[in-house]
Amino acid sequence: MIVLLLVLCIADGVLCQIRYSVPEEADHGTLVGNIAEDLGLDLTKLASRRFQVVPSSRTPYLEVNLENGVLFVNEKIDREQICKQSASCQLNMEVFLENPLELFRVEIEVVDINDNPPNFPETDITVEISESATPGTRFPLESAFDPDVGSNALRTYDITTNNFFYLDVQTQTDGNKFAELVLEKPLDREQQTAHRYVLTAVDGGQPPRTGTALLVVKVLDSNDNVPVFEQPVYTVSLSENAPLGTLVIQLNATDLDEGLNGEIIYSFSNHISSRVKDLFSIDSRTGRIEVRGEVDFEESSLYQIFVQAKDLGPNAVPAHCKVLVKLSDVNDNAPEITFSTVTESVSENAAPETVIALLSVTDRDAEENGQVHVEILGDVPFKLKSSFKNYFTIVTDGPLNREQADSYSVTVVARDKGTPSLATSKSIRVQVSDENDNAPTFTQPVYDVYVTENNVPGAYIHAVTALDPDIGQNAVISYSILECDIQGMSVKTYVSINEETGYLYALRSFDYEQLKEFTFMVKAKDAGTPELSSNATVKVIIVDQNDNAPLVLAPLGKNGTAKEPLPRSAEPGYLVTRVVAMDADDGENARLSYSIQRGNENGMFRMDWRTGELRTARRVSVKRDPHQQYDLLIEVRDHGQPPLSSSASVLVVLVDSVAEGRGGGEKGGTSKAKDSTLDLTLILIIALGSVSFIFLLVMIVLAVRCQKDKKLNIYTCLTSDCCFGCSSCCSRQGRARKKKLSKSDIMLVQSAVNVSGAGTAQVPVEESGSFGSHHQNQNYCYQVCLTPESAKTDLMFLKPCSPSRSTDTDHNPCGAIVTGYTDQQPDIISNGSILSNETKHQRAELSYLVDRPRRVNSSAFQEADLVSSKDSGHGDSEQGDSDHDATNRGHSSGSKCNHCTANVITQRGKTPCGVSYTPDQVKAKTHQFALSS
C-alpha cells in the first residue's frame, strides 16, 4: 500500500520536500503519488513552467509524468539489491519548475516485504563435541542469512526437541541473531556417537518464513582444557584507507594442555560475514589480524570480527572472542558540486538577488571532513544564498553594466574543513543582456563648420558623429536637425543631414555678404526602447570669397567721367580729388589700392595707393602742360585671389582760379541740365525750398522753447540729441556764445564698431572751402551709424538714431549674423522716453542742420589715415588757435562732445540707427547728395 508520509516546504518557497513510501517488488505502473497535487501546484501550468526532473537525480525504478505530476513505478524494485542490509532504503529525486524557479525534493522509502526466507550456508551442519564436555557448554552454530530487514528479518532459531541440547538465541550489536547449542546433559560416546537434529531459522514476517538445516553432533573423546582468550571482546581503531597488510590486532589465546592438545589454531568463526572475510585476514598460527581489502569509512564505520581458537588435541573445544574494528574517517573525499539549473543570460537592469543558478554541494566524509564552506571566487556582482540543506542559489549582488562587462565567469568553490582541506570548483558563464541605458553622445558639443561662400548646393560640408556604448538596436543612431528659423526661413532649407551617417549637406549657395554665420542644433537618437537622445550645436561660418569688385563712390560725374578743376598756380602736393571706393567683401578681399592707369604719362599727378588721394606731383608748366585738361583713368584693385578691380575716369581741367573752374563747370552743367532734363531742376528747387522752410520753422520753435527754458540754446540742444555723453554740454552755454565751431574745426573720421553690430561712430568732418578762402560760422552736427564692417570703409546714409532699440532673438534656437535693410524711421528716445511723432520730426530736422558745404572731403571714409583740417593742402586754418582753446575747455568741463555719435545695433532685418543701402543705392544717394550740396 502506498502511503504519503511527509510534505515539508521551506518558508521562502524556493525548495520543498515531500516523502512517499512504496513496497518493493511493486508492479510496473504502480502509483506512488501525485507530486503536483500533493504540493498544491496548478496542473494547467506544469507545461508552461517546464516541470521536469533534475537529470542527476533520475532513477530507473521510478518515473514522473511531467504533464500531470504522477509518480509511478517504472520497474520492479528489489530492496535487497539496492540497499542490501541497510535498515533504511530510500530513493531520492529532485523536480523543479521555472518562472519562478521552485525546487522540490522527493524522497521515496522502499518498504521491505517478507519475500526472502532465512537460508543456512550449508544444508548439513556438523558439530563435534567431546564427551567430556560439561553441561552448559556452548557451541556456536552457523547462522542463517535472511536478506530481509526489520520485522521481516531473522527472528529466532528452533531445534528438534531432545534431551541433550537446547538452543540459546542471542542478538549481536548490529541486530543480527545467532544460535548457540547448549549442552544440557553430559554426552556418552559409548552410548551414542552422533546426534541428528533439524535446525530451523524463523523470520518475523507475516506469515513467517523458515529455513532448515540438518544438525549433526558428533561425540568425541575429551580433551580436558580448551584455549582461553585474554578477553572476550577486543575493540580497536583503524584508519580508513589503511594500506594492505596493516596490523589490526594480535590475538593471543592460551591452552594448559601440552603437545597437540596445547597447540592453538586461530580462525574466523563460521557466522562471520563474507564482507569481513574480504576485508580482513587472520594468521592461523599467530592470531595476527591484518587488512586484506580497502576499508572505507563511507561504506561502514564499524566491523565485527568473530575469532575462534582451537587446540590440536583430540576432541578440541574451541574458544571464541569478538574483535570490534572502528574505522576513523580520513578526509579522502572532495566536495561535489552539481548545478541543477543555470540561467543563460541576465538583464543588466536585473533587480538585486535575481536567481542565476541553483546548485547542490555534497561531501561523503563525516564530521568536520564533511562540513563544507561554499563561496564565489573573484570580484563579481553575484553572491551565494543558502536555500535548503546543501542547496545554494547564485543571485545578483549589485548593479550590472553590460558596457563594462558583457559576461562573467562565476566560479563556485566548495572547501571542506578536513585536514588537509579538499576543495572542488566549478565555473559557469553568465551573459549580461543589453538594455538601452546609454544615450548617444556626440564627439564634441559644438562643431565649427567653415563653408566657403558660393558653394555648390547639395555639397557635403561636414559630418557629426555620436557614439552609443550599447549594442544592437540600442546602438543604432539616427541623426536629425532640430527645427528653427534663419532669416525667417526654416533651417532645413539651408542644410540637410543624412540620418544614418550624420553627413551635413548645404542646400543652397551661401553669400557671405548676406549671411556670415548661423547656428543650429542636431539631434542623435538611438532605436532602443525607450529611445534616448542628445543634442549638439553646429555653427556654420561662411568664409568670404573675392566675388565682389570694388565700387567707386566718389568722385561721380556724368557719363561715368568726373570733372575736377586744377588751378594753374597749384603747388606740388595739391589735393585734386580723392577717389572713394568700397568693396562688399571682407578682409584682404576688401583691402583696396589705388593707381593711375592712363593719362599721367608726363608725371603731373601722383596717387596715394592707400587713401586714393590724387595730388599734383609738380607745378603746372606751360611748356610741359600745353593742353588744358588731363583725362585720367584711375584703377581701384582689391587684394583678393584672384584680385578684382574697377576703374574711374577723372577729367582734370586746368583753370586760372577755383572760382572760374567751378563757375564754368556750373554753367556748363546747368546748360546741359537744361538741355537734358528741366524737370529734375524744378524738383530740386522745390525740394530745397521745402527743406529751407522746414528748417526755419524748426529754428523758430526751438528759439521759443529755449527762451522759455533759459537753460539750453539752439546749439547745445542740437548737440545733446546727437552727441554721446553730452549731458554736460548744456553747462557750456556761456562759453559756446564766446566761441563757435566752424566747419573747418570738424573732421570726419571712422570709429571702431563693436562685434555685436552696434557701434558709436565719432565723425569729425573736414570742410575744405574754396582753396581755404571761405569759412562760414554755421554749426554742423552729423549723426552717423556704421555697420559692423565700418572699419572696412562701408558707407551708410542714415536717418536719426534710436540707440536703445534692439530686437531680441534669444528665443530662436538658431543664431545668425546678418545685414538687413529697412526704410522705417526708428524711434528717438530722450531722457529714457520715446518722443512723439511731431517731436521726432523736429529732432530729425535739428539733427540735419547742415549748411551746404562747398565740398565734403572724402577723407572721412579712408581706410587708415586721419586727415586733419589744419593741413588740407591749402594753408593753415584760420582758427587753428581756437581749436586748442576749445579742446582745453572741453577737457575741463568733463564732456566729450567733440564729435557727434550714435549707437548702432544690428539685429535680424533691422538697423535701428538707419537704413543701409546696396552699392547701387549708395551710388545714387551720393549723386543726390552732391547735387544738394
Short mmCIF file of C-alpha atoms in Angstrom, two decimals, residues 48 90 113 136 176 280 364 436 605 677 686-687 751 753 847 852 911:
data_model
loop_
_atom_site.label_atom_id
_atom_site.label_comp_id
_atom_site.label_asym_id
_atom_site.label_seq_id
_atom_site.Cartn_x
_atom_site.Cartn_y
_atom_site.Cartn_z
CA SER A 48 4.32 26.30 -19.29
CA GLN A 90 15.44 5.42 0.32
CA ILE A 113 8.30 -7.16 2.29
CA GLY A 136 26.29 -25.70 30.00
CA ASN A 176 21.67 -9.93 13.73
CA PHE A 280 40.44 -8.85 6.89
CA ARG A 364 30.79 11.85 1.62
CA ASN A 436 19.00 50.86 -23.55
CA PHE A 605 49.98 113.62 -60.77
CA THR A 677 16.06 117.48 -68.15
CA ILE A 686 11.06 122.63 -54.80
CA ALA A 687 12.88 120.18 -52.51
CA SER A 751 35.33 104.82 -35.43
CA VAL A 753 32.32 99.24 -34.16
CA SER A 847 19.99 116.68 -36.36
CA ARG A 852 25.50 123.17 -47.64
CA THR A 911 19.25 98.57 -38.48
#
